[in-house]
PDB file of C-alpha atoms and ligand atoms in Angstrom:
ATOM      1  CA  MET V   1     -29.928  29.663 -51.928  1.00  0.00           C
ATOM      2  CA  PRO V   2     -31.781  32.299 -49.815  1.00  0.00           C
ATOM      3  CA  TRP V   3     -34.334  30.994 -47.274  1.00  0.00           C
ATOM      4  CA  ALA V   4     -37.325  32.506 -49.085  1.00  0.00           C
ATOM      5  CA  ARG V   5     -36.349  30.634 -52.283  1.00  0.00           C
ATOM      6  CA  ARG V   6     -35.866  27.375 -50.393  1.00  0.00           C
ATOM      7  CA  LYS V   7     -39.269  27.729 -48.777  1.00  0.00           C
ATOM      8  CA  LEU V   8     -40.916  28.534 -52.103  1.00  0.00           C
ATOM      9  CA  SER V   9     -39.439  25.481 -53.771  1.00  0.00           C
ATOM     10  CA  MET V  10     -40.578  23.361 -50.800  1.00  0.00           C
ATOM     11  CA  LEU V  11     -44.114  24.737 -51.180  1.00  0.00           C
ATOM     12  CA  MET V  12     -44.116  24.002 -54.925  1.00  0.00           C
ATOM     13  CA  ALA V  13     -43.128  20.397 -54.179  1.00  0.00           C
ATOM     14  CA  VAL V  14     -45.846  20.124 -51.534  1.00  0.00           C
ATOM     15  CA  ARG V  15     -48.418  21.361 -54.055  1.00  0.00           C
ATOM     16  CA  GLY V  16     -47.021  18.963 -56.643  1.00  0.00           C
ATOM     17  CA  ALA V  17     -47.603  16.125 -54.174  1.00  0.00           C
ATOM     18  CA  GLY V  18     -51.315  16.968 -54.173  1.00  0.00           C
ATOM     19  CA  VAL V  19     -51.768  19.448 -51.338  1.00  0.00           C
ATOM     20  CA  THR V  20     -54.296  21.995 -52.614  1.00  0.00           C
ATOM     21  CA  ASP V  21     -56.006  23.067 -49.378  1.00  0.00           C
ATOM     22  CA  LEU V  22     -55.177  26.746 -48.889  1.00  0.00           C
ATOM     23  CA  ASN V  23     -55.291  26.682 -45.101  1.00  0.00           C
ATOM     24  CA  THR V  24     -52.760  23.846 -45.059  1.00  0.00           C
ATOM     25  CA  LEU V  25     -50.489  25.584 -47.577  1.00  0.00           C
ATOM     26  CA  ASN V  26     -50.677  28.853 -45.636  1.00  0.00           C
ATOM     27  CA  ALA V  27     -49.794  27.106 -42.379  1.00  0.00           C
ATOM     28  CA  LEU V  28     -46.778  25.440 -44.020  1.00  0.00           C
ATOM     29  CA  GLU V  29     -45.691  28.739 -45.524  1.00  0.00           C
ATOM     30  CA  ALA V  30     -45.968  30.572 -42.196  1.00  0.00           C
ATOM     31  CA  THR V  31     -43.813  28.027 -40.344  1.00  0.00           C
ATOM     32  CA  ASP V  32     -40.061  28.233 -39.865  1.00  0.00           C
ATOM     33  CA  ARG V  33     -39.024  24.587 -40.307  1.00  0.00           C
ATOM     34  CA  SER V  34     -35.401  25.265 -39.344  1.00  0.00           C
ATOM     35  CA  ILE V  35     -36.215  25.484 -35.607  1.00  0.00           C
ATOM     36  CA  PHE V  36     -37.326  21.823 -35.611  1.00  0.00           C
ATOM     37  CA  VAL V  37     -34.084  20.241 -36.758  1.00  0.00           C
ATOM     38  CA  PRO V  38     -30.738  19.881 -34.976  1.00  0.00           C
ATOM     39  CA  SER V  39     -28.636  23.001 -35.691  1.00  0.00           C
ATOM     40  CA  HIS V  40     -26.150  21.147 -37.910  1.00  0.00           C
ATOM     41  CA  LEU V  41     -29.066  20.252 -40.237  1.00  0.00           C
ATOM     42  CA  ALA V  42     -30.708  23.697 -40.296  1.00  0.00           C
ATOM     43  CA  GLU V  43     -29.392  24.247 -43.828  1.00  0.00           C
ATOM     44  CA  ARG V  44     -31.488  21.282 -44.974  1.00  0.00           C
ATOM     45  CA  ALA V  45     -34.703  22.254 -43.174  1.00  0.00           C
ATOM     46  CA  TYR V  46     -36.648  23.033 -46.367  1.00  0.00           C
ATOM     47  CA  GLU V  47     -35.667  19.896 -48.249  1.00  0.00           C
ATOM     48  CA  VAL V  48     -38.633  17.702 -49.079  1.00  0.00           C
ATOM     49  CA  THR V  49     -37.389  14.799 -47.018  1.00  0.00           C
ATOM     50  CA  THR V  50     -37.436  13.345 -43.518  1.00  0.00           C
ATOM     51  CA  LEU V  51     -34.632  14.547 -41.202  1.00  0.00           C
ATOM     52  CA  PRO V  52     -33.278  12.911 -38.029  1.00  0.00           C
ATOM     53  CA  ILE V  53     -34.307  14.476 -34.685  1.00  0.00           C
ATOM     54  CA  GLY V  54     -32.532  12.067 -32.299  1.00  0.00           C
ATOM     55  CA  PHE V  55     -33.778   8.986 -30.423  1.00  0.00           C
ATOM     56  CA  GLY V  56     -33.982   7.140 -33.760  1.00  0.00           C
ATOM     57  CA  GLN V  57     -36.924   9.338 -34.793  1.00  0.00           C
ATOM     58  CA  THR V  58     -37.496  11.665 -37.738  1.00  0.00           C
ATOM     59  CA  LEU V  59     -39.104  14.973 -38.628  1.00  0.00           C
ATOM     60  CA  SER V  60     -41.782  14.146 -41.204  1.00  0.00           C
ATOM     61  CA  SER V  61     -41.300  15.344 -44.775  1.00  0.00           C
ATOM     62  CA  PRO V  62     -43.295  18.546 -45.510  1.00  0.00           C
ATOM     63  CA  ASP V  63     -45.264  16.992 -48.394  1.00  0.00           C
ATOM     64  CA  VAL V  64     -46.465  14.198 -46.100  1.00  0.00           C
ATOM     65  CA  VAL V  65     -47.237  16.687 -43.299  1.00  0.00           C
ATOM     66  CA  GLY V  66     -49.275  18.629 -45.873  1.00  0.00           C
ATOM     67  CA  LEU V  67     -51.152  15.579 -47.150  1.00  0.00           C
ATOM     68  CA  MET V  68     -51.966  14.356 -43.635  1.00  0.00           C
ATOM     69  CA  THR V  69     -53.092  17.786 -42.474  1.00  0.00           C
ATOM     70  CA  GLN V  70     -55.262  18.271 -45.545  1.00  0.00           C
ATOM     71  CA  ALA V  71     -56.800  14.810 -45.086  1.00  0.00           C
ATOM     72  CA  LEU V  72     -57.939  15.756 -41.566  1.00  0.00           C
ATOM     73  CA  GLY V  73     -60.229  18.466 -43.002  1.00  0.00           C
ATOM     74  CA  LEU V  74     -59.807  20.620 -39.891  1.00  0.00           C
ATOM     75  CA  LYS V  75     -62.217  23.300 -38.723  1.00  0.00           C
ATOM     76  CA  LYS V  76     -61.171  26.156 -36.457  1.00  0.00           C
ATOM     77  CA  SER V  77     -63.454  24.767 -33.707  1.00  0.00           C
ATOM     78  CA  ASP V  78     -61.896  21.250 -33.741  1.00  0.00           C
ATOM     79  CA  ARG V  79     -60.164  19.525 -30.829  1.00  0.00           C
ATOM     80  CA  VAL V  80     -57.398  17.336 -32.230  1.00  0.00           C
ATOM     81  CA  LEU V  81     -55.425  14.414 -30.812  1.00  0.00           C
ATOM     82  CA  GLU V  82     -51.933  13.864 -32.254  1.00  0.00           C
ATOM     83  CA  ILE V  83     -49.897  10.729 -31.546  1.00  0.00           C
ATOM     84  CA  GLY V  84     -46.131  11.174 -32.003  1.00  0.00           C
ATOM     85  CA  THR V  85     -45.153  14.754 -31.083  1.00  0.00           C
ATOM     86  CA  GLY V  86     -41.588  14.187 -32.354  1.00  0.00           C
ATOM     87  CA  SER V  87     -40.053  17.567 -33.149  1.00  0.00           C
ATOM     88  CA  GLY V  88     -43.366  19.411 -32.741  1.00  0.00           C
ATOM     89  CA  TYR V  89     -43.425  20.542 -36.393  1.00  0.00           C
ATOM     90  CA  GLN V  90     -46.658  18.777 -37.316  1.00  0.00           C
ATOM     91  CA  THR V  91     -48.067  19.830 -33.928  1.00  0.00           C
ATOM     92  CA  LEU V  92     -47.470  23.491 -34.763  1.00  0.00           C
ATOM     93  CA  ILE V  93     -49.137  23.157 -38.174  1.00  0.00           C
ATOM     94  CA  LEU V  94     -52.190  21.554 -36.524  1.00  0.00           C
ATOM     95  CA  SER V  95     -52.316  24.232 -33.811  1.00  0.00           C
ATOM     96  CA  LYS V  96     -52.720  26.926 -36.462  1.00  0.00           C
ATOM     97  CA  LEU V  97     -55.771  25.209 -37.975  1.00  0.00           C
ATOM     98  CA  CYS V  98     -57.867  24.136 -34.996  1.00  0.00           C
ATOM     99  CA  LYS V  99     -58.904  25.125 -31.487  1.00  0.00           C
ATOM    100  CA  GLU V 100     -56.799  22.779 -29.363  1.00  0.00           C
ATOM    101  CA  VAL V 101     -54.202  20.068 -29.923  1.00  0.00           C
ATOM    102  CA  PHE V 102     -53.525  17.244 -27.453  1.00  0.00           C
ATOM    103  CA  THR V 103     -50.235  15.611 -28.409  1.00  0.00           C
ATOM    104  CA  ILE V 104     -48.700  12.417 -27.000  1.00  0.00           C
ATOM    105  CA  GLU V 105     -45.044  11.306 -27.296  1.00  0.00           C
ATOM    106  CA  ARG V 106     -43.419   8.139 -25.874  1.00  0.00           C
ATOM    107  CA  HIS V 107     -39.906   9.696 -25.658  1.00  0.00           C
ATOM    108  CA  GLU V 108     -39.966  12.111 -22.715  1.00  0.00           C
ATOM    109  CA  PRO V 109     -37.027  14.292 -23.924  1.00  0.00           C
ATOM    110  CA  LEU V 110     -38.679  14.776 -27.339  1.00  0.00           C
ATOM    111  CA  SER V 111     -41.930  15.814 -25.660  1.00  0.00           C
ATOM    112  CA  GLN V 112     -40.087  18.321 -23.464  1.00  0.00           C
ATOM    113  CA  ILE V 113     -37.989  19.763 -26.291  1.00  0.00           C
ATOM    114  CA  ALA V 114     -41.068  20.177 -28.522  1.00  0.00           C
ATOM    115  CA  GLN V 115     -42.959  21.890 -25.713  1.00  0.00           C
ATOM    116  CA  ARG V 116     -40.090  24.285 -25.012  1.00  0.00           C
ATOM    117  CA  ARG V 117     -39.846  25.128 -28.716  1.00  0.00           C
ATOM    118  CA  LEU V 118     -43.541  25.868 -29.144  1.00  0.00           C
ATOM    119  CA  ASP V 119     -43.774  27.746 -25.822  1.00  0.00           C
ATOM    120  CA  LYS V 120     -40.923  29.962 -26.982  1.00  0.00           C
ATOM    121  CA  ILE V 121     -42.794  31.039 -30.108  1.00  0.00           C
ATOM    122  CA  GLY V 122     -45.977  31.704 -28.135  1.00  0.00           C
ATOM    123  CA  VAL V 123     -48.127  28.683 -29.062  1.00  0.00           C
ATOM    124  CA  ASN V 124     -50.758  28.381 -26.344  1.00  0.00           C
ATOM    125  CA  ASN V 125     -53.359  25.889 -27.603  1.00  0.00           C
ATOM    126  CA  VAL V 126     -51.289  22.696 -27.316  1.00  0.00           C
ATOM    127  CA  HIS V 127     -51.350  20.201 -24.407  1.00  0.00           C
ATOM    128  CA  TYR V 128     -48.366  17.830 -24.154  1.00  0.00           C
ATOM    129  CA  THR V 129     -48.466  14.320 -22.699  1.00  0.00           C
ATOM    130  CA  PHE V 130     -45.538  11.951 -22.229  1.00  0.00           C
ATOM    131  CA  GLY V 131     -47.150   8.539 -22.596  1.00  0.00           C
ATOM    132  CA  ASP V 132     -48.280   5.696 -24.840  1.00  0.00           C
ATOM    133  CA  GLY V 133     -50.394   6.928 -27.736  1.00  0.00           C
ATOM    134  CA  PHE V 134     -52.109   3.530 -28.056  1.00  0.00           C
ATOM    135  CA  GLU V 135     -54.085   4.559 -24.970  1.00  0.00           C
ATOM    136  CA  GLY V 136     -55.124   7.934 -26.371  1.00  0.00           C
ATOM    137  CA  LEU V 137     -56.545  10.391 -23.846  1.00  0.00           C
ATOM    138  CA  PRO V 138     -59.876   8.974 -22.625  1.00  0.00           C
ATOM    139  CA  ASP V 139     -60.389  11.918 -20.240  1.00  0.00           C
ATOM    140  CA  GLN V 140     -60.275  14.392 -23.124  1.00  0.00           C
ATOM    141  CA  ALA V 141     -62.186  12.276 -25.688  1.00  0.00           C
ATOM    142  CA  PRO V 142     -64.018  12.444 -28.003  1.00  0.00           C
ATOM    143  CA  PHE V 143     -61.853  14.218 -30.585  1.00  0.00           C
ATOM    144  CA  ASP V 144     -62.939  15.811 -33.868  1.00  0.00           C
ATOM    145  CA  ALA V 145     -59.756  14.616 -35.545  1.00  0.00           C
ATOM    146  CA  ILE V 146     -56.923  12.234 -34.665  1.00  0.00           C
ATOM    147  CA  LEU V 147     -53.546  12.100 -36.413  1.00  0.00           C
ATOM    148  CA  ILE V 148     -50.984   9.350 -35.883  1.00  0.00           C
ATOM    149  CA  THR V 149     -47.469  10.134 -37.132  1.00  0.00           C
ATOM    150  CA  ALA V 150     -45.979   6.652 -36.580  1.00  0.00           C
ATOM    151  CA  ALA V 151     -47.163   3.421 -38.208  1.00  0.00           C
ATOM    152  CA  PRO V 152     -49.110   0.729 -36.318  1.00  0.00           C
ATOM    153  CA  ASP V 153     -50.116  -2.579 -37.988  1.00  0.00           C
ATOM    154  CA  LYS V 154     -53.804  -1.748 -37.787  1.00  0.00           C
ATOM    155  CA  VAL V 155     -56.128   0.978 -36.530  1.00  0.00           C
ATOM    156  CA  PRO V 156     -55.551   1.142 -32.739  1.00  0.00           C
ATOM    157  CA  SER V 157     -58.905   0.138 -31.236  1.00  0.00           C
ATOM    158  CA  LYS V 158     -58.788   2.487 -28.236  1.00  0.00           C
ATOM    159  CA  LEU V 159     -58.206   5.442 -30.535  1.00  0.00           C
ATOM    160  CA  ALA V 160     -61.187   4.500 -32.711  1.00  0.00           C
ATOM    161  CA  THR V 161     -63.379   4.655 -29.585  1.00  0.00           C
ATOM    162  CA  GLN V 162     -62.122   8.216 -28.927  1.00  0.00           C
ATOM    163  CA  MET V 163     -63.427   9.536 -32.264  1.00  0.00           C
ATOM    164  CA  ALA V 164     -66.366  11.972 -32.123  1.00  0.00           C
ATOM    165  CA  GLU V 165     -69.450  11.069 -34.185  1.00  0.00           C
ATOM    166  CA  ASP V 166     -68.421  13.125 -37.185  1.00  0.00           C
ATOM    167  CA  SER V 167     -64.637  12.846 -37.067  1.00  0.00           C
ATOM    168  CA  ARG V 168     -61.564  11.791 -39.016  1.00  0.00           C
ATOM    169  CA  LEU V 169     -58.558   9.622 -38.091  1.00  0.00           C
ATOM    170  CA  VAL V 170     -55.515   9.775 -40.379  1.00  0.00           C
ATOM    171  CA  LEU V 171     -52.663   7.304 -39.955  1.00  0.00           C
ATOM    172  CA  PRO V 172     -49.988   5.296 -41.763  1.00  0.00           C
ATOM    173  CA  ILE V 173     -50.526   1.532 -41.514  1.00  0.00           C
ATOM    174  CA  GLY V 174     -47.968  -1.205 -42.134  1.00  0.00           C
ATOM    175  CA  PRO V 175     -44.613  -2.633 -41.085  1.00  0.00           C
ATOM    176  CA  GLN V 176     -41.477  -0.462 -41.098  1.00  0.00           C
ATOM    177  CA  GLY V 177     -39.433  -0.570 -44.294  1.00  0.00           C
ATOM    178  CA  GLN V 178     -42.250  -2.322 -46.146  1.00  0.00           C
ATOM    179  CA  ALA V 179     -45.254  -0.993 -48.013  1.00  0.00           C
ATOM    180  CA  GLN V 180     -47.192   1.298 -45.713  1.00  0.00           C
ATOM    181  CA  ARG V 181     -50.400   3.084 -46.714  1.00  0.00           C
ATOM    182  CA  LEU V 182     -51.795   6.395 -45.538  1.00  0.00           C
ATOM    183  CA  ILE V 183     -55.345   5.687 -44.379  1.00  0.00           C
ATOM    184  CA  ARG V 184     -58.217   7.960 -43.425  1.00  0.00           C
ATOM    185  CA  VAL V 185     -60.987   6.587 -41.239  1.00  0.00           C
ATOM    186  CA  THR V 186     -64.143   8.703 -41.188  1.00  0.00           C
ATOM    187  CA  ARG V 187     -66.766   8.192 -38.523  1.00  0.00           C
ATOM    188  CA  LYS V 188     -70.384   8.995 -39.423  1.00  0.00           C
ATOM    189  CA  GLY V 189     -72.671   8.235 -36.508  1.00  0.00           C
ATOM    190  CA  SER V 190     -71.730   4.735 -35.416  1.00  0.00           C
ATOM    191  CA  ARG V 191     -70.258   3.761 -38.815  1.00  0.00           C
ATOM    192  CA  PHE V 192     -66.585   3.871 -39.841  1.00  0.00           C
ATOM    193  CA  TYR V 193     -65.448   4.317 -43.457  1.00  0.00           C
ATOM    194  CA  GLU V 194     -61.857   3.810 -44.644  1.00  0.00           C
ATOM    195  CA  SER V 195     -60.086   5.360 -47.608  1.00  0.00           C
ATOM    196  CA  ASP V 196     -56.556   4.734 -48.885  1.00  0.00           C
ATOM    197  CA  LEU V 197     -54.573   7.925 -49.583  1.00  0.00           C
ATOM    198  CA  GLY V 198     -51.451   6.320 -51.024  1.00  0.00           C
ATOM    199  CA  PRO V 199     -48.013   4.947 -50.069  1.00  0.00           C
ATOM    200  CA  VAL V 200     -45.955   6.454 -47.205  1.00  0.00           C
ATOM    201  CA  ARG V 201     -42.937   5.622 -45.004  1.00  0.00           C
ATOM    202  CA  PHE V 202     -43.017   6.103 -41.241  1.00  0.00           C
ATOM    203  CA  VAL V 203     -41.216   4.925 -38.137  1.00  0.00           C
ATOM    204  CA  PRO V 204     -43.178   2.234 -36.260  1.00  0.00           C
ATOM    205  CA  MET V 205     -45.744   3.046 -33.595  1.00  0.00           C
ATOM    206  CA  LEU V 206     -44.395   1.251 -30.516  1.00  0.00           C
ATOM    207  CA  SER V 207     -46.310   0.438 -27.362  1.00  0.00           C
ATOM    208  CA  GLY V 208     -45.302   1.601 -23.895  1.00  0.00           C
ATOM    209  CA  VAL V 209     -43.053   4.559 -23.168  1.00  0.00           C
ATOM    210  CA  ALA V 210     -39.341   4.609 -24.071  1.00  0.00           C
ATOM    211  CA  GLN V 211     -36.796   3.990 -21.319  1.00  0.00           C
ATOM    212  CA  GLU V 212     -34.088   6.497 -22.180  1.00  0.00           C
ATOM    213  CA  SER V 213     -30.428   5.593 -21.760  1.00  0.00           C
ATOM    214  CA  MET V 214     -27.313   7.722 -22.265  1.00  0.00           C
ATOM    215  CA  ASP V 215     -26.732   6.325 -25.743  1.00  0.00           C
ATOM    216  CA  SER V 216     -30.322   6.436 -27.013  1.00  0.00           C
ATOM    217  CA  ASN V 217     -29.964   9.681 -28.950  1.00  0.00           C
TER     218      ASN V 217
HETATM  219  N1  SAH T 301     -44.800  14.522 -36.467  1.00  0.00           N
HETATM  220  C1  SAH T 301     -43.465  14.316 -36.007  1.00  0.00           C
HETATM  221  C2  SAH T 301     -43.023  12.938 -36.458  1.00  0.00           C
HETATM  222  C3  SAH T 301     -42.190  12.267 -35.486  1.00  0.00           C
HETATM  223  S1  SAH T 301     -41.800  10.595 -35.910  1.00  0.00           S
HETATM  224  C4  SAH T 301     -42.547  15.370 -36.582  1.00  0.00           C
HETATM  225  O1  SAH T 301     -42.842  15.871 -37.663  1.00  0.00           O
HETATM  226  O2  SAH T 301     -41.517  15.685 -35.985  1.00  0.00           O
HETATM  227  C5  SAH T 301     -43.015   9.728 -34.985  1.00  0.00           C
HETATM  228  C6  SAH T 301     -43.019   9.930 -33.504  1.00  0.00           C
HETATM  229  O3  SAH T 301     -43.979   9.023 -32.955  1.00  0.00           O
HETATM  230  C7  SAH T 301     -41.696   9.624 -32.817  1.00  0.00           C
HETATM  231  O4  SAH T 301     -41.282  10.732 -32.078  1.00  0.00           O
HETATM  232  C8  SAH T 301     -42.019   8.420 -31.926  1.00  0.00           C
HETATM  233  O5  SAH T 301     -41.294   8.414 -30.721  1.00  0.00           O
HETATM  234  C9  SAH T 301     -43.504   8.605 -31.685  1.00  0.00           C
HETATM  235  N2  SAH T 301     -44.241   7.402 -31.270  1.00  0.00           N
HETATM  236  C10 SAH T 301     -44.129   6.128 -31.750  1.00  0.00           C
HETATM  237  N3  SAH T 301     -44.983   5.307 -31.100  1.00  0.00           N
HETATM  238  C11 SAH T 301     -45.656   6.078 -30.192  1.00  0.00           C
HETATM  239  C12 SAH T 301     -46.649   5.821 -29.215  1.00  0.00           C
HETATM  240  N4  SAH T 301     -47.157   4.587 -28.998  1.00  0.00           N
HETATM  241  N5  SAH T 301     -47.102   6.843 -28.459  1.00  0.00           N
HETATM  242  C13 SAH T 301     -46.602   8.111 -28.620  1.00  0.00           C
HETATM  243  N6  SAH T 301     -45.655   8.413 -29.531  1.00  0.00           N
HETATM  244  C14 SAH T 301     -45.183   7.422 -30.308  1.00  0.00           C
END
């Protein structure tokens, strides 16, 4: 099947999953997903599924990327914190819809590869940190939106304190392999409101940074 057809059928599936926000759909349409997967999987880049990216991690499925992005309700002036850079795919989508993205990854090689990829295509509003996302980035806080692309057991408290007064935090919550829910926390003044956006499946959010070994990828 030609690439344009594959992309179109991916976009139809993303819309079918409930993504109606035009900015989000346009960003997904304008993004070449094949550069984010290992070359032997490039053929499968537009499948609506997660794909392995090494180090036991996965590229998020495009429907879930769409739903999470839409749930953030981004404005062009927003400063966004992303936890779990992974391949950099979600990072790129965010970068198209806001002013600046600060992204944290606990696997140093993944952080470096994602940065190289996005540098190569001229993305210049993303800041990369190799570190533990549970800490957030207190020096850069507060953020207008925070996205976590790995699942903790509950809302990480330090990240909640880095939310601006009128901001959104979107994250999967729950143990790996069991029922996880996509949650949006909205901060209004000093109050926090939670809504449940449905079931999802994510790799776990782990604390500390990964110690890489020769066989870890
Ligand atoms: N959005 C990414 C998804 C990657 S999977 C993509 O589409 O490619 C989730 C990522 O979160 C993994 O790369 C994993 O290493 C990272 N991660 C898990 N716990 C983390 C933590 N505490 N801090 C930073 N990154 C973390």
